[in-house]
Tab-separated table of C-alpha atoms in Angstrom:
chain	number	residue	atom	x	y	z
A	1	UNK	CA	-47.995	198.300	142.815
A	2	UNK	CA	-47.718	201.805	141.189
A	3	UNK	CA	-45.519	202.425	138.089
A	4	UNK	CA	-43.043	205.018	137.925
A	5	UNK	CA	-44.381	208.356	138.024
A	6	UNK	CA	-43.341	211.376	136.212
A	7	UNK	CA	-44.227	214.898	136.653
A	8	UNK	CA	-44.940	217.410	135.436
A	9	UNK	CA	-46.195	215.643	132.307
A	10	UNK	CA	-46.267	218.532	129.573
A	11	UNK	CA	-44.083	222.077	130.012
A	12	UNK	CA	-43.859	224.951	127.918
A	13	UNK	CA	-40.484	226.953	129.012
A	14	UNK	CA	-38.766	229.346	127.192
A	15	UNK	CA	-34.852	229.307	125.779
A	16	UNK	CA	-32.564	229.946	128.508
A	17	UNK	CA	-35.038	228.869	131.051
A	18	UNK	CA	-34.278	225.948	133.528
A	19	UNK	CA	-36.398	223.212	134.050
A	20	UNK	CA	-36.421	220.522	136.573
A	21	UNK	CA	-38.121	217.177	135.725
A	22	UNK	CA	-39.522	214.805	138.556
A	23	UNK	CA	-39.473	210.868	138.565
A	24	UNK	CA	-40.819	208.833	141.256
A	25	UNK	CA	-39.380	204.455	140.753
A	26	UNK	CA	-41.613	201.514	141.140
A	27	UNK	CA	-41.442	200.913	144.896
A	28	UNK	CA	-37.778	199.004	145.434
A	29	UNK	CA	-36.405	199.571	142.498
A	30	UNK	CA	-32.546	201.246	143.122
A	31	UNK	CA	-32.316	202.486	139.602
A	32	UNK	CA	-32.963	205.749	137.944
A	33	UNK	CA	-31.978	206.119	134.262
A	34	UNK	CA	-33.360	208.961	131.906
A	35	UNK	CA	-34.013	208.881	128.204
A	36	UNK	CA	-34.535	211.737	125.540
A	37	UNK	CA	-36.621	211.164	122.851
A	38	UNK	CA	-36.697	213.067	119.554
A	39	UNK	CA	-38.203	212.254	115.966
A	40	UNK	CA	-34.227	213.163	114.796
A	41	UNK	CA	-32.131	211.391	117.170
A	42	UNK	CA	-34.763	208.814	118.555
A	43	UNK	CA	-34.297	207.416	122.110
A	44	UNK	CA	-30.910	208.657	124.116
A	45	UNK	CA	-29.673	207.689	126.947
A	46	UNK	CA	-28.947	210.710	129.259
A	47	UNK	CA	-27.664	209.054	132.663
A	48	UNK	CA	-28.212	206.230	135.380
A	49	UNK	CA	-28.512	206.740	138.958
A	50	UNK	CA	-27.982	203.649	141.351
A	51	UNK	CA	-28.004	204.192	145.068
A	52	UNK	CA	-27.525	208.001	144.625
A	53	UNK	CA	-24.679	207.225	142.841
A	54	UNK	CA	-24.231	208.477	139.197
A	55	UNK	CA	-23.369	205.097	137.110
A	56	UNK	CA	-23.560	205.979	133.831
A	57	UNK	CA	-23.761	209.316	131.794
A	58	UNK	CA	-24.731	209.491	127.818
A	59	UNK	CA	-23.263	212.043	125.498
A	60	UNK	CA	-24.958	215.108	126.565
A	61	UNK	CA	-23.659	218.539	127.415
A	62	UNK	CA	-23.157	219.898	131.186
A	63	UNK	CA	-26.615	221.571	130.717
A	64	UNK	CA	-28.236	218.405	131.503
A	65	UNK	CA	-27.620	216.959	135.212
A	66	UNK	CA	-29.466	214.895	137.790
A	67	UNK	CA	-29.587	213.446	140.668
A	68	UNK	CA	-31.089	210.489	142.938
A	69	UNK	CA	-32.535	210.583	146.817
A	70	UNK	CA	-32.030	208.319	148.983
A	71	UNK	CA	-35.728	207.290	148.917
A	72	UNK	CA	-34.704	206.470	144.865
A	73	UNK	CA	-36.927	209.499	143.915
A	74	UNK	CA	-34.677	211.585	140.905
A	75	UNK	CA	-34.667	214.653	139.505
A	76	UNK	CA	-32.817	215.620	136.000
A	77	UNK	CA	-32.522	219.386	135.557
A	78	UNK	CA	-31.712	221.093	132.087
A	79	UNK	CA	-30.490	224.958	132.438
A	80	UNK	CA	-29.789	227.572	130.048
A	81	UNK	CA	-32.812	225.639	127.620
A	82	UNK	CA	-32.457	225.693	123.721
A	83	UNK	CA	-35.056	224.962	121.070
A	84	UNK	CA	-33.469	221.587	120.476
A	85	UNK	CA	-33.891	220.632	123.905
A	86	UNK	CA	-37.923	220.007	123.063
A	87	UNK	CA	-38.221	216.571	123.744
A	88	UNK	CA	-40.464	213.735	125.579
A	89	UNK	CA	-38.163	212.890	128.392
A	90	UNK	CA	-38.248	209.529	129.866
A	91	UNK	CA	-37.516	207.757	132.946
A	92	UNK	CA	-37.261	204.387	133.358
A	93	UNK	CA	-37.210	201.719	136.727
A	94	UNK	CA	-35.455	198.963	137.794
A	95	UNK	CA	-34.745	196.617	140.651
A	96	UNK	CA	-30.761	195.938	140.078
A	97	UNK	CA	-27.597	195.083	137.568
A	98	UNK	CA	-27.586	192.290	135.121
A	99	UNK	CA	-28.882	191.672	131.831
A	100	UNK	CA	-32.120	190.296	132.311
A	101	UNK	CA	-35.508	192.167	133.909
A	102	UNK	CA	-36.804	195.341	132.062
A	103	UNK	CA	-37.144	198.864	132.267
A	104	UNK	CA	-40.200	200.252	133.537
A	105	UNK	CA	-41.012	203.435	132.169
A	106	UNK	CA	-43.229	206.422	133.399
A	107	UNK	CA	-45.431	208.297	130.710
A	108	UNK	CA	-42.763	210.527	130.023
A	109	UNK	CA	-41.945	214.603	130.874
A	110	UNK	CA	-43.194	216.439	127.266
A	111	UNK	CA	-41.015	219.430	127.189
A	112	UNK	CA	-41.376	221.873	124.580
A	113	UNK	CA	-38.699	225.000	124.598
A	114	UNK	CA	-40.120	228.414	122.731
B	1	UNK	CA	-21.025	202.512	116.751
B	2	UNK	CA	-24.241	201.951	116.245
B	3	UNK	CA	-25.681	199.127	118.512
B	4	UNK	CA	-29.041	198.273	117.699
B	5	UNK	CA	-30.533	198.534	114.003
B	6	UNK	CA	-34.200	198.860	112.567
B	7	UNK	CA	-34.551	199.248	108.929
B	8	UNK	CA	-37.986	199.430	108.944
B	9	UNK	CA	-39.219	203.017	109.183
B	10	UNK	CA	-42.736	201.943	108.958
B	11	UNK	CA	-45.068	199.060	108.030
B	12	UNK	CA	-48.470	198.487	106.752
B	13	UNK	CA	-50.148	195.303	108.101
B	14	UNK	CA	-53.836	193.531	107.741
B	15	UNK	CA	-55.389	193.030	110.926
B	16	UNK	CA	-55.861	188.921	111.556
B	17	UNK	CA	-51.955	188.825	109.609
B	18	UNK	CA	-48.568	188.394	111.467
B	19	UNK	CA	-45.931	190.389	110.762
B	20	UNK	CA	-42.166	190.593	111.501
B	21	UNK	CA	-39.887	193.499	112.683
B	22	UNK	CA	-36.544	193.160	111.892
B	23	UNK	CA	-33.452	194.203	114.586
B	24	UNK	CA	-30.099	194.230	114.072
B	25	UNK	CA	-27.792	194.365	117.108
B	26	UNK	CA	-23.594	194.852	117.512
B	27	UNK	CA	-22.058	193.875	120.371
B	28	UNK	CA	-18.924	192.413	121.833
B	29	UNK	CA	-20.446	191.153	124.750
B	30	UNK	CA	-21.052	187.428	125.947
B	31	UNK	CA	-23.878	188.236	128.193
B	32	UNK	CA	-26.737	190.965	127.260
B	33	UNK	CA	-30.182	191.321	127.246
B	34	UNK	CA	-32.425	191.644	123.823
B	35	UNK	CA	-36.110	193.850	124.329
B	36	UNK	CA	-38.634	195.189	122.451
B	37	UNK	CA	-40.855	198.126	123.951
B	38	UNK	CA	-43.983	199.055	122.166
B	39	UNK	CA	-44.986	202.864	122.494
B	40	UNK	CA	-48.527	203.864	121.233
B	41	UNK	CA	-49.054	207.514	121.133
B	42	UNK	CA	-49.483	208.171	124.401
B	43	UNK	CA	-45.664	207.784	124.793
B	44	UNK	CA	-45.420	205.506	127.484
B	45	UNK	CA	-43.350	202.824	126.405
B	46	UNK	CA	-44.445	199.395	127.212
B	47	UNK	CA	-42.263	196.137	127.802
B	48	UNK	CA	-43.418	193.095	125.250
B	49	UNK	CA	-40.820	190.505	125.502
B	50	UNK	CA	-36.998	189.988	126.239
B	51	UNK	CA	-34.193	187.603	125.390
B	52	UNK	CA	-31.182	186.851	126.802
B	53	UNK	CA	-28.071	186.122	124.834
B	54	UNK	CA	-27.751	182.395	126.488
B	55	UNK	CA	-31.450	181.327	126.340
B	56	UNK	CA	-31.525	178.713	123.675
B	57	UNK	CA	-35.287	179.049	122.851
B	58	UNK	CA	-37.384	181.665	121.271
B	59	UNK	CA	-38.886	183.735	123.847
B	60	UNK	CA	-42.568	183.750	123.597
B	61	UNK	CA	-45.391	185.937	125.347
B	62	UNK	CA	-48.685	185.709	123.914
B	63	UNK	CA	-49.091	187.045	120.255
B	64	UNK	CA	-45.350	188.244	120.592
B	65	UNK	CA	-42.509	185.727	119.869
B	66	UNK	CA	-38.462	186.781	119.438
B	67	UNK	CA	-36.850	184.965	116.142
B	68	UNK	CA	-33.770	184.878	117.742
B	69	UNK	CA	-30.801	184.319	115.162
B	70	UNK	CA	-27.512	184.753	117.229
B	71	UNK	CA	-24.507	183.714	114.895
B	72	UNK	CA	-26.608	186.421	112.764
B	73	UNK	CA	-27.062	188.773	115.545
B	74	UNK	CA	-30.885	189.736	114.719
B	75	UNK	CA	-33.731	189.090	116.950
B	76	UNK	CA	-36.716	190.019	114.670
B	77	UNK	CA	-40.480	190.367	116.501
B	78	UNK	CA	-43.027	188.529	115.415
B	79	UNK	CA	-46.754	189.679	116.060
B	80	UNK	CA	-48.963	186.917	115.041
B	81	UNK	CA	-52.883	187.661	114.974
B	82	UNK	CA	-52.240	191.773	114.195
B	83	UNK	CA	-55.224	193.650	116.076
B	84	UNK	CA	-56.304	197.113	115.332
B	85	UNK	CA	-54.539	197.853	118.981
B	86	UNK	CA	-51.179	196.979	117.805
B	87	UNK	CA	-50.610	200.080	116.208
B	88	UNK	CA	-47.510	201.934	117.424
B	89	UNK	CA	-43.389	202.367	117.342
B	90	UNK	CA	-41.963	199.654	118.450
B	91	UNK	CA	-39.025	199.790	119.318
B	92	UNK	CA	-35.717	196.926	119.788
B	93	UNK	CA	-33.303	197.516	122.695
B	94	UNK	CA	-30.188	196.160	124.221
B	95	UNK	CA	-28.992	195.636	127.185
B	96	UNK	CA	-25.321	195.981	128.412
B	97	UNK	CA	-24.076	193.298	131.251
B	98	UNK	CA	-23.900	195.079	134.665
B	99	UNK	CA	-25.054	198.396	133.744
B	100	UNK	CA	-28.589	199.623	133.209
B	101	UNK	CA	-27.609	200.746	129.843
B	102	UNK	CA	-29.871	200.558	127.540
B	103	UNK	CA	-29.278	201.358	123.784
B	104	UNK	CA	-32.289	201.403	121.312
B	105	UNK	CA	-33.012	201.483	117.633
B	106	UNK	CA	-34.637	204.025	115.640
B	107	UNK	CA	-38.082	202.066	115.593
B	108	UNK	CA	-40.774	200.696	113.472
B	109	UNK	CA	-43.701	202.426	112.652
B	110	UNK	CA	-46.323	199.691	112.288
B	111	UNK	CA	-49.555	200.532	111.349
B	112	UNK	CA	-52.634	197.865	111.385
B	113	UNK	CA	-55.348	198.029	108.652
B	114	UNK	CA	-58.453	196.666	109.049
């Protein structure tokens, strides 16, 4: 069964670029959710797609948005970059709600912002 | 509020020695899931063990076990056996009921000497 794919894995952009970041779930999993990493502010949660449908959003600005297919692929897109949105962005797999089963993660997007 | 609590920025460990992580966790909640992800260098971050908030036992998989301590809210990691290939972050997370929310602590550095 393949993992959770991300692409592209590294991207240089520069500030005020856009960038649009790629994730590909573990066949029949319904859930999207993306995570930024930083050495400062660790892991974040950004958002949660379930069924297309936007569940859950973290404390980011406008700048960051997404979306979900219906064939469970997502996208996140940043626009108008800044330097302090270099980060390893993550997304992360799973088949349903509740408490129990884990996240699957993908290798992570590597984004650095010049 | 802070959810989820490491206090260990990094750790030195002999290889052949266990060693414990510590996690903290806040919730409210009844029902919620307990994780700890390992992520070596490469960034992907890999699923080691979980714990729900009603299992009664100490979750065990391999090398890894979960020191569960409810009343105290802590569910420290326990490596047992350290190998050379155990060096990473690892990282404790938790798991809101009915949302794929995860929220995760600042990590542990651990580093294995041989």
């Amino acid at each position: 069964k393949a993992g959770v794919t991300q692409t592209p894995r590294y991207l240089i952009k520069t500030r005020g670029q856009q960038v649009t970041l790629s994730c590909s779930p573990i066949s029949g999993h319904r859930s999207v959710s993306w995570y930024q990493q930083t050495p400062g502010q660790g892991l974040q949660f950004l958002f949660e797609y379930f069924s297309e449908t936007q569940r859950n959003k973290g404390n980011f600005p406008g700048r960051f948005s997404g979306r979900q297919f219906s064939n469970s692929r997502s996208e996140m897109n940043v626009s108008t970059l800044e330097l302090g949105d270099s980060a390893l962005y993550l997304c992360a797999s799973c088949p349903g709600t509740g408490v129990t089963g884990e996240l699957f993660f993908g290798e992570g997007s590597r984004l650095t912002v010049l | 509020a802070q959810k989820i609590t490491q206090t260990q920025p990094g750790m030195f460990v002999q290889e052949k020695e266990a060693v414990t992580l510590d996690c903290t966790y806040d919730t409210s909640d009844q029902s919620y899931g307990l994780f700890w992800y390992k992520q070596p260098s490469s960034g992907e971050m890999i699923f080691l063990i979980y714990q729900g908030s009603y299992d009664e036992q100490n979750a065990t998989e391999g090398r890894y076990s979960l020191n569960f301590q409810k009343a105290r809210k802590s569910a420290n990691l326990v490596i047992s056996a350290s190998q050379l290939g155990d060096s990473a972050m690892y990282f404790c997370a938790m798991r809101e009921p009915f949302f794929n929310k995860f929220y995760f602590g600042s990590g542990t550095k651990l580093n294995v000497k041989p």
